[in-house]
Amino acid sequence: MTGDGFDPDDFETRAIHAGWEPDQETGAIMPPIYASSTFAQDAPGEDRGYEYSRTGNPTRTALEDNLASLEGGEYGRAFASGMAAINTVLNLLEAGDHVVVGRDVYGGTHRLFTGVYEDYDLEFSFVDATDSDVVAEAITDETALVWIETPTNPLMQIVDIEAVSAVASERDTLLAVDNTFATPYLQRPLEHGADIVAHSLTKYLGGHSDVVGGALVTDDEQLDERFGYYQNSVGATPDPFGCFLVLRGTKTLPVRMDRHSENARQLATWLDDQPAVETVYYPGLASHPGHEVAAAQMDDFGGMLSVDLAADLDAVREFVSATEVFTLAESLGGVESLLEHPATMTHAAVPAPERRETGITDGLVRLSVGLESVEDLQADLEQALAGTVDSDR
Ligand code: P1T
């Protein structure tokens, strides 16, 4: 923290200051990018806090402390990607363990669980986590972990973290929440009973689509020690330049998230009135089934939304290629607006029948609403709809 024992309460102040104080020797305001793979030891085994950059690096420590503070947790660990962070949680498990997973999760998470860890004799049940009774029924004596996202990718479903935490802890099961869509500015799962918070830093925390990273935050010292052990043993650690970029991003997280949320709210409201749009999935709309839970556990509703277009696959593919301000690309959370087609892009790894059962139709389009003028964003969607899927064209 900055200064002697100064421990600011407010998120905005911690976003800028937590994890780093001006360098004692030089006064550097930003943490240097410690581009050093190794660190001199004073005697064998006597280091000055760092020995080798896979194990630890001062730029990484600054980021890890910053992220822990923002999530309101004791311990933070940074990784080379969001998937590397999620993988580290799975490293806690043993052959024969069972995991209950919210049905709507990022396609890469689904792929890691079923495409990699089923081969290591872990069993996964994908269930509707918006109903905590369904989660409770899915937990068995072998269940070691409940894994959820909220809001979910790409359907923007809302999971009641407190309710799921209650059923998980009753059965002595860890609860991990992927908080990538909300960010700690809008939602802090540890406050609602989660044991582990996971992030793709590639998204809002980095915020500028120029870095890939991941993180885990927990209050549990033993869990953190195991995360550190796997982090060092597996070696999927971020480089110091990447850590620097994410630290630069977190400083502006509050102002960015306020504008992302405002732009998304305006677009969601407008899209809801368009005849070419069958359904708008945005938790900020009063009609969203998770609206009340979201209003209770989130401080605002964020910049992600999805729409189901009343159109066939060809027309939907035309639509996502017809926008000019929104760029057709995977990923999300950067300052620029992106859109993508989950069925053929981010969630192509989920088998088609499962995709359909979850509600990821061929007509579904996901928008990451950026910080451009909302009038330009609306005009862009309007012209793309009119030229492709609009029934009046
Ligand atoms: O891409 P990576 O930093 O490894 O993060 C993976 C990840 C984890 N969790 C969630 C909720 C995510 O959305 C992602 C990555 N998602 C995309 C690339 C995407 O376009 O949805």
PDB file of N, CA and C in Angstrom, residues 155-158 280-292 294:
ATOM      1  N   LEU A 155     -24.549 -16.826 -22.275  1.00  0.00           N
ATOM      2  CA  LEU A 155     -25.995 -16.574 -22.141  1.00  0.00           C
ATOM      3  C   LEU A 155     -26.347 -15.565 -21.060  1.00  0.00           C
ATOM      4  N   MET A 156     -25.326 -15.059 -20.358  1.00  0.00           N
ATOM      5  CA  MET A 156     -25.558 -14.006 -19.361  1.00  0.00           C
ATOM      6  C   MET A 156     -26.533 -14.463 -18.262  1.00  0.00           C
ATOM      7  N   GLN A 157     -26.495 -15.780 -17.946  1.00  0.00           N
ATOM      8  CA  GLN A 157     -27.318 -16.253 -16.837  1.00  0.00           C
ATOM      9  C   GLN A 157     -26.691 -15.790 -15.525  1.00  0.00           C
ATOM     10  N   ILE A 158     -27.540 -15.654 -14.514  1.00  0.00           N
ATOM     11  CA  ILE A 158     -27.063 -15.213 -13.211  1.00  0.00           C
ATOM     12  C   ILE A 158     -27.192 -16.360 -12.207  1.00  0.00           C
ATOM     13  N   VAL A 280     -33.129 -10.583 -25.874  1.00  0.00           N
ATOM     14  CA  VAL A 280     -31.910  -9.908 -25.417  1.00  0.00           C
ATOM     15  C   VAL A 280     -31.542 -10.505 -24.070  1.00  0.00           C
ATOM     16  N   TYR A 281     -30.307 -10.960 -23.947  1.00  0.00           N
ATOM     17  CA  TYR A 281     -29.824 -11.495 -22.677  1.00  0.00           C
ATOM     18  C   TYR A 281     -28.927 -10.445 -22.028  1.00  0.00           C
ATOM     19  N   TYR A 282     -29.481  -9.699 -21.089  1.00  0.00           N
ATOM     20  CA  TYR A 282     -28.694  -8.696 -20.354  1.00  0.00           C
ATOM     21  C   TYR A 282     -29.279  -8.589 -18.940  1.00  0.00           C
ATOM     22  N   PRO A 283     -28.487  -8.874 -17.912  1.00  0.00           N
ATOM     23  CA  PRO A 283     -29.059  -8.940 -16.558  1.00  0.00           C
ATOM     24  C   PRO A 283     -29.554  -7.601 -16.043  1.00  0.00           C
ATOM     25  N   GLY A 284     -29.195  -6.519 -16.732  1.00  0.00           N
ATOM     26  CA  GLY A 284     -29.675  -5.201 -16.326  1.00  0.00           C
ATOM     27  C   GLY A 284     -31.112  -4.936 -16.748  1.00  0.00           C
ATOM     28  N   LEU A 285     -31.663  -5.761 -17.650  1.00  0.00           N
ATOM     29  CA  LEU A 285     -33.062  -5.587 -18.050  1.00  0.00           C
ATOM     30  C   LEU A 285     -33.953  -6.201 -16.976  1.00  0.00           C
ATOM     31  N   ALA A 286     -35.007  -5.476 -16.599  1.00  0.00           N
ATOM     32  CA  ALA A 286     -35.895  -5.973 -15.533  1.00  0.00           C
ATOM     33  C   ALA A 286     -36.530  -7.302 -15.924  1.00  0.00           C
ATOM     34  N   SER A 287     -36.635  -7.552 -17.253  1.00  0.00           N
ATOM     35  CA  SER A 287     -37.255  -8.793 -17.728  1.00  0.00           C
ATOM     36  C   SER A 287     -36.314 -10.006 -17.619  1.00  0.00           C
ATOM     37  N   HIS A 288     -35.019  -9.770 -17.363  1.00  0.00           N
ATOM     38  CA  HIS A 288     -34.068 -10.892 -17.273  1.00  0.00           C
ATOM     39  C   HIS A 288     -34.392 -11.720 -16.028  1.00  0.00           C
ATOM     40  N   PRO A 289     -34.484 -13.061 -16.173  1.00  0.00           N
ATOM     41  CA  PRO A 289     -34.886 -13.886 -15.016  1.00  0.00           C
ATOM     42  C   PRO A 289     -33.924 -13.778 -13.820  1.00  0.00           C
ATOM     43  N   GLY A 290     -32.681 -13.378 -14.075  1.00  0.00           N
ATOM     44  CA  GLY A 290     -31.728 -13.255 -12.966  1.00  0.00           C
ATOM     45  C   GLY A 290     -31.553 -11.827 -12.473  1.00  0.00           C
ATOM     46  N   HIS A 291     -32.445 -10.924 -12.943  1.00  0.00           N
ATOM     47  CA  HIS A 291     -32.240  -9.494 -12.660  1.00  0.00           C
ATOM     48  C   HIS A 291     -32.139  -9.193 -11.164  1.00  0.00           C
ATOM     49  N   GLU A 292     -33.042  -9.781 -10.386  1.00  0.00           N
ATOM     50  CA  GLU A 292     -33.047  -9.429  -8.952  1.00  0.00           C
ATOM     51  C   GLU A 292     -31.807  -9.943  -8.233  1.00  0.00           C
ATOM     52  N   ALA A 294     -28.945 -10.532  -9.647  1.00  0.00           N
ATOM     53  CA  ALA A 294     -27.819  -9.715 -10.142  1.00  0.00           C
ATOM     54  C   ALA A 294     -27.791  -8.373  -9.425  1.00  0.00           C
TER      55      ALA A 294
END
